[in-house]
Amino acid sequence: MRHFLTINDFSKDELLEMLSLAIAIKSQHARGIATPYLSGQTLAMVFEKSSTRTRVSFQVGIYQLGGFGIFLSNSDLQLGRGEIIRDSAAVISSMVDMIMVRTHMHERLEEFARHSSVSVINGLSDAFHPMQLLADYLTMIECGIFVSDAILDSTPYKSKFHQPIVAYIGDGNNMANSWLMLASKLGFELRLACPKNYMPKQEFLALAQDNAKKSGAKIILTDDIYAVSHGAHVITTDTWVSMGQENEKKQRMQDFKNYRVDSEIMANADKEAIFLHCLPAYRGLEVTEEVIDGTQSKIIEEAHNRLHAQKGVMVWLNRQNKKNII
């Protein structure tokens, strides 16, 4: 049984297979061609943490693939009333074909997957946000900022750069961790600028550095936003205060005040650089309005690509699990 809990669980070729599927399915949908690859299948969507993009993209995605999505919030589930995870996972997985879980703690997601008889997909945890990263990379591909012979061979897109450079500015959180996994698996240059007390955890840096030895990726970690943005092809950031960190807001506002993406940072990047943000964004804090609403911003395309990237993942997992059964 294959689950998708983190990008680190997959090889470069597997990740590119998912992205190629996403591109093909998106193209079919744009041309009005039906894509019932998961006809009659049911996706349970377990939300221990609220969401806009994750809920809409998964529910619409499974519908467009010919299946049906069930939204399950914490208030709907016995999980929210104290039922142990292994019981909920065993029962829910006995009735559906796939499960997406969005949770506060990655350990809960891992336990849920251990006791599930069907594939479990990470819709977000405190450690990783892998579906967002596949959508981000799909957006990079469509903008001509990527490195992959496999993608070049199977799609009409062409890369404008020999090696893409991604600059992440802000909190060393689940988004930073996921960028570390993607860059180190696919083999591109990732530069992270985080305040000294908000660097990614050493365990995730170590994973990325180990992957990079095989892929040729370059990982740079600093607190200098001008160094990371210089000549970069992608500038990306995240909110300074995520859900559950409200009690840290005052301190975080102070600690991150010099980590705002503004027109000066974008001017320091490559002239064809794009701006990405997983959303929701707080204009005037981590990014200025002129950047997020500017011509280099691809935030709407990026959010839309959650739909197609996740369809690629669901179809890929379904095919892999069928192979395992056979």
Coordinates of C-alpha atoms in Angstrom, one line a residue:
M1 CA 0.0 0.0 0.0
R2 CA 1.5 3.3 -1.0
H3 CA 0.7 6.5 1.0
F4 CA 1.7 10.1 0.3
L5 CA 2.8 11.6 3.5
T6 CA 5.9 13.4 2.4
I7 CA 7.8 14.0 -0.9
N8 CA 10.7 12.2 0.6
D9 CA 8.9 8.9 0.3
F10 CA 9.2 9.0 -3.5
S11 CA 12.0 8.9 -6.1
K12 CA 12.5 11.6 -8.7
D13 CA 11.0 9.4 -11.4
E14 CA 7.9 8.7 -9.3
L15 CA 7.3 12.4 -8.6
L16 CA 7.7 13.2 -12.3
E17 CA 5.3 10.5 -13.2
M18 CA 2.7 12.1 -10.9
L19 CA 3.4 15.5 -12.4
S20 CA 3.2 14.2 -16.0
L21 CA -0.2 12.6 -15.1
A22 CA -1.3 16.0 -13.7
I23 CA -0.3 17.8 -16.8
A24 CA -2.1 15.3 -19.1
I25 CA -5.3 15.3 -17.0
K26 CA -5.3 19.1 -16.9
S27 CA -4.9 19.2 -20.6
Q28 CA -7.8 16.7 -21.1
H29 CA -10.0 18.7 -18.8
A30 CA -9.2 22.0 -20.6
R31 CA -10.3 20.3 -23.9
G32 CA -13.5 19.1 -22.5
I33 CA -12.4 15.4 -22.4
A34 CA -13.9 13.4 -19.5
T35 CA -11.3 11.9 -17.0
P36 CA -13.2 9.2 -15.1
Y37 CA -10.0 7.5 -13.9
L38 CA -11.4 6.9 -10.4
S39 CA -15.0 6.2 -11.5
G40 CA -17.1 5.1 -8.6
Q41 CA -14.4 5.6 -6.0
T42 CA -14.8 7.4 -2.7
L43 CA -12.3 9.8 -1.1
A44 CA -12.7 10.5 2.6
M45 CA -11.4 14.0 3.5
V46 CA -10.5 14.2 7.2
F47 CA -10.0 17.8 8.4
E48 CA -8.7 18.2 11.9
K49 CA -7.5 21.6 10.7
S50 CA -9.7 24.0 8.6
S51 CA -9.0 24.8 5.0
T52 CA -10.2 26.6 1.8
R53 CA -8.0 25.4 -1.0
T54 CA -7.4 21.9 0.2
R55 CA -11.1 21.1 0.7
V56 CA -12.2 22.6 -2.6
S57 CA -9.4 21.1 -4.7
F58 CA -9.8 17.6 -3.3
Q59 CA -13.6 17.6 -3.5
V60 CA -13.7 19.0 -7.0
G61 CA -10.7 16.8 -8.0
I62 CA -12.3 13.5 -7.0
Y63 CA -15.6 14.5 -8.7
Q64 CA -13.8 15.4 -12.0
L65 CA -12.1 11.9 -11.8
G66 CA -15.5 10.3 -11.6
G67 CA -15.5 9.7 -7.9
F68 CA -17.1 11.1 -4.8
G69 CA -15.7 13.0 -1.8
I70 CA -16.9 13.0 1.8
F71 CA -16.0 15.9 4.0
L72 CA -15.3 14.9 7.6
S73 CA -14.4 17.6 10.1
N74 CA -13.3 17.0 13.6
S75 CA -16.7 17.9 14.9
D76 CA -18.2 15.2 12.6
L77 CA -15.9 12.5 13.8
Q78 CA -15.5 10.4 16.9
L79 CA -11.8 11.4 16.5
G80 CA -12.8 14.8 17.8
R81 CA -14.4 13.2 20.8
G82 CA -11.4 11.1 21.8
E83 CA -11.6 7.9 19.7
I84 CA -8.1 6.5 19.2
I85 CA -6.6 7.0 15.7
R86 CA -6.2 3.3 14.9
D87 CA -9.9 2.6 15.4
S88 CA -11.0 5.5 13.2
A89 CA -8.4 4.7 10.5
A90 CA -9.4 1.1 10.4
V91 CA -13.2 1.8 10.2
I92 CA -13.0 4.7 7.7
S93 CA -10.6 2.9 5.4
S94 CA -12.8 -0.2 5.3
M95 CA -15.6 1.9 3.6
V96 CA -13.7 4.2 1.2
D97 CA -11.0 3.9 -1.5
M98 CA -8.7 6.7 -0.4
I99 CA -8.3 9.1 2.5
M100 CA -6.9 12.6 2.7
V101 CA -6.0 13.9 6.2
R102 CA -5.2 17.5 7.1
T103 CA -4.0 17.6 10.7
H104 CA -1.9 19.6 13.2
M105 CA 0.6 16.9 14.1
H106 CA 2.5 14.8 11.5
E107 CA 2.7 11.9 14.0
R108 CA -1.1 11.6 13.9
L109 CA -1.0 11.3 10.1
E110 CA 1.6 8.6 10.3
E111 CA -0.4 6.7 12.8
F112 CA -3.5 7.0 10.7
A113 CA -1.6 5.6 7.7
R114 CA -0.3 2.7 9.7
H115 CA -3.8 1.5 10.5
S116 CA -5.4 2.4 7.1
S117 CA -6.1 -0.3 4.5
V118 CA -6.2 2.3 1.7
S119 CA -3.9 5.1 0.6
V120 CA -3.6 8.1 2.9
I121 CA -2.6 11.5 1.5
N122 CA -1.1 14.3 3.5
G123 CA -3.4 17.4 3.0
L124 CA -1.1 19.3 5.4
S125 CA 0.7 18.6 8.7
D126 CA 2.9 20.6 10.9
A127 CA 5.9 19.0 9.3
F128 CA 5.0 19.0 5.6
H129 CA 2.7 20.3 2.9
P130 CA 3.5 18.1 -0.1
M131 CA 0.4 18.7 -2.2
Q132 CA 1.2 22.4 -2.2
L133 CA 4.7 21.7 -3.4
L134 CA 3.6 19.6 -6.4
A135 CA 1.2 22.4 -7.3
D136 CA 4.1 24.9 -7.0
Y137 CA 6.4 22.8 -9.2
L138 CA 3.6 22.3 -11.8
T139 CA 3.3 26.1 -11.9
M140 CA 7.0 26.4 -12.4
I141 CA 6.8 24.0 -15.3
E142 CA 4.0 26.0 -16.9
C143 CA 6.2 29.2 -16.5
G144 CA 9.2 27.5 -18.0
I145 CA 11.2 27.2 -14.7
F146 CA 12.0 23.6 -14.1
V147 CA 14.6 20.9 -14.6
S148 CA 13.5 17.5 -15.9
D149 CA 14.2 15.6 -19.1
A150 CA 11.2 13.4 -18.4
I151 CA 8.8 16.4 -18.3
L152 CA 10.5 17.8 -21.5
D153 CA 9.9 14.5 -23.2
S154 CA 6.2 14.1 -22.3
T155 CA 4.8 17.6 -22.4
P156 CA 4.9 20.7 -24.6
Y157 CA 6.7 22.8 -22.0
K158 CA 10.2 24.1 -22.4
S159 CA 12.5 25.3 -19.6
K160 CA 14.0 28.8 -20.0
F161 CA 16.8 28.0 -17.5
H162 CA 19.4 25.2 -17.3
Q163 CA 19.1 25.0 -13.5
P164 CA 16.2 26.8 -11.6
I165 CA 17.0 28.7 -8.5
V166 CA 14.2 28.9 -5.8
A167 CA 14.5 31.4 -3.0
Y168 CA 12.3 30.8 0.0
I169 CA 12.0 33.7 2.5
G170 CA 10.5 33.4 5.9
D171 CA 9.6 30.8 8.5
G172 CA 11.4 27.4 8.5
N173 CA 8.1 25.7 8.7
N174 CA 6.2 22.9 6.8
M175 CA 6.5 24.8 3.6
A176 CA 10.3 25.2 4.0
N177 CA 10.6 21.6 4.9
S178 CA 8.6 20.6 1.8
W179 CA 10.7 22.8 -0.5
L180 CA 13.8 21.0 1.0
M181 CA 12.3 17.7 0.0
L182 CA 11.3 18.7 -3.5
A183 CA 14.6 20.4 -4.4
S184 CA 16.7 17.6 -2.9
K185 CA 14.8 15.0 -4.8
L186 CA 14.6 16.7 -8.2
G187 CA 18.1 18.3 -8.0
F188 CA 17.7 22.1 -8.2
E189 CA 19.1 24.9 -6.2
L190 CA 17.1 26.0 -3.1
R191 CA 18.1 29.0 -1.0
L192 CA 16.3 29.6 2.3
A193 CA 16.5 32.8 4.2
C194 CA 15.0 32.4 7.7
P195 CA 15.5 34.4 11.0
K196 CA 18.1 32.6 13.2
N197 CA 15.5 31.2 15.6
Y198 CA 13.2 30.0 12.8
M199 CA 15.4 27.8 10.7
P200 CA 14.1 24.4 9.5
K201 CA 14.7 21.5 11.9
Q202 CA 18.0 19.8 11.6
E203 CA 16.4 16.4 10.9
F204 CA 14.8 17.8 7.7
L205 CA 18.0 19.6 6.7
A206 CA 19.9 16.3 7.1
L207 CA 17.3 14.4 4.9
A208 CA 17.7 17.1 2.2
Q209 CA 21.4 17.0 2.3
D210 CA 21.5 13.3 2.1
N211 CA 19.1 13.4 -1.0
A212 CA 21.2 16.1 -2.5
K213 CA 24.3 13.9 -2.6
K214 CA 22.4 11.7 -5.1
S215 CA 20.5 14.3 -7.1
G216 CA 23.1 17.1 -7.3
A217 CA 20.8 19.6 -5.6
K218 CA 22.3 22.7 -3.9
I219 CA 20.9 23.7 -0.6
I220 CA 21.8 27.1 0.9
L221 CA 20.6 28.2 4.3
T222 CA 21.1 31.8 5.6
D223 CA 19.4 34.7 7.2
D224 CA 20.2 37.1 4.3
I225 CA 17.2 37.7 2.1
Y226 CA 19.2 39.7 -0.5
A227 CA 21.7 36.9 -0.9
V228 CA 19.0 34.3 -1.5
S229 CA 16.9 36.4 -3.9
H230 CA 19.8 37.5 -6.1
G231 CA 19.3 36.1 -9.6
A232 CA 16.6 33.7 -8.3
H233 CA 13.9 32.4 -10.7
V234 CA 11.3 31.8 -8.1
I235 CA 10.6 33.9 -5.0
T236 CA 8.3 32.3 -2.5
T237 CA 7.2 32.9 1.1
D238 CA 4.6 31.9 3.7
T239 CA 2.6 33.6 6.4
W240 CA 4.5 34.6 9.5
V241 CA 1.8 33.3 11.8
S242 CA 0.2 30.0 10.9
M243 CA -2.9 28.5 12.5
G244 CA -2.1 27.5 16.1
Q245 CA 0.6 30.1 16.5
E246 CA -1.7 33.0 17.4
N247 CA -0.2 33.3 20.9
E248 CA 3.2 33.9 19.2
K249 CA 2.0 36.7 16.9
K250 CA 3.5 39.7 18.7
Q251 CA 7.0 38.1 18.9
R252 CA 6.8 36.8 15.3
M253 CA 5.8 40.3 13.9
Q254 CA 9.0 41.6 15.4
D255 CA 11.2 38.7 14.4
F256 CA 10.1 38.6 10.8
K257 CA 9.8 42.3 10.1
N258 CA 12.9 42.3 7.8
Y259 CA 11.7 39.2 5.9
R260 CA 9.0 40.9 3.7
V261 CA 9.0 40.2 0.0
D262 CA 8.8 43.6 -1.7
S263 CA 9.6 45.2 -5.1
E264 CA 13.2 45.5 -4.1
I265 CA 13.5 41.8 -3.5
M266 CA 11.8 41.0 -6.8
A267 CA 14.1 43.5 -8.6
N268 CA 17.0 41.6 -7.1
A269 CA 15.8 38.3 -8.6
D270 CA 16.0 37.3 -12.3
K271 CA 14.0 39.6 -14.6
E272 CA 11.7 36.6 -15.5
A273 CA 11.3 35.5 -11.9
I274 CA 7.8 34.6 -10.6
F275 CA 6.3 35.0 -7.1
L276 CA 4.6 32.1 -5.4
H277 CA 2.7 31.9 -2.1
C278 CA 0.7 29.0 -0.8
L279 CA -2.0 31.3 0.6
P280 CA -3.7 32.6 2.6
A281 CA -1.5 35.7 2.3
Y282 CA -1.4 38.7 4.6
R283 CA -0.7 41.7 2.4
G284 CA 1.7 44.2 3.9
L285 CA 3.3 41.6 6.2
E286 CA 5.2 38.7 4.5
V287 CA 4.5 40.3 1.0
T288 CA 3.6 43.7 -0.2
E289 CA 0.5 44.3 -2.3
E290 CA 2.5 45.5 -5.3
V291 CA 4.2 42.1 -5.4
I292 CA 1.4 39.8 -4.8
D293 CA -0.9 41.6 -7.1
G294 CA 1.8 42.4 -9.7
T295 CA 2.6 40.8 -13.1
Q296 CA 5.2 38.4 -11.7
S297 CA 2.8 36.9 -9.2
K298 CA 1.4 33.5 -10.1
I299 CA -0.6 32.9 -6.9
I300 CA -3.9 32.2 -8.6
E301 CA -2.4 29.8 -11.1
E302 CA -0.6 28.1 -8.3
A303 CA -3.7 27.7 -6.2
H304 CA -5.6 26.4 -9.2
N305 CA -2.9 23.8 -9.8
R306 CA -3.6 22.2 -6.4
L307 CA -6.6 20.7 -8.2
H308 CA -4.6 19.2 -11.0
A309 CA -1.5 18.1 -9.0
Q310 CA -3.7 16.3 -6.6
K311 CA -5.6 14.5 -9.4
G312 CA -2.3 13.3 -10.7
V313 CA -1.4 12.0 -7.2
M314 CA -4.7 10.2 -6.7
V315 CA -4.6 8.5 -10.1
W316 CA -1.0 7.5 -9.6
L317 CA -1.6 6.0 -6.2
N318 CA -4.6 4.1 -7.5
R319 CA -2.6 2.6 -10.3
Q320 CA 0.3 1.7 -8.0
N321 CA -2.0 -0.1 -5.5
K322 CA -3.7 -2.0 -8.3
K323 CA -0.2 -3.2 -9.4
N324 CA 0.5 -4.4 -5.8
I325 CA -2.8 -6.3 -5.7
I326 CA -2.1 -8.0 -9.0

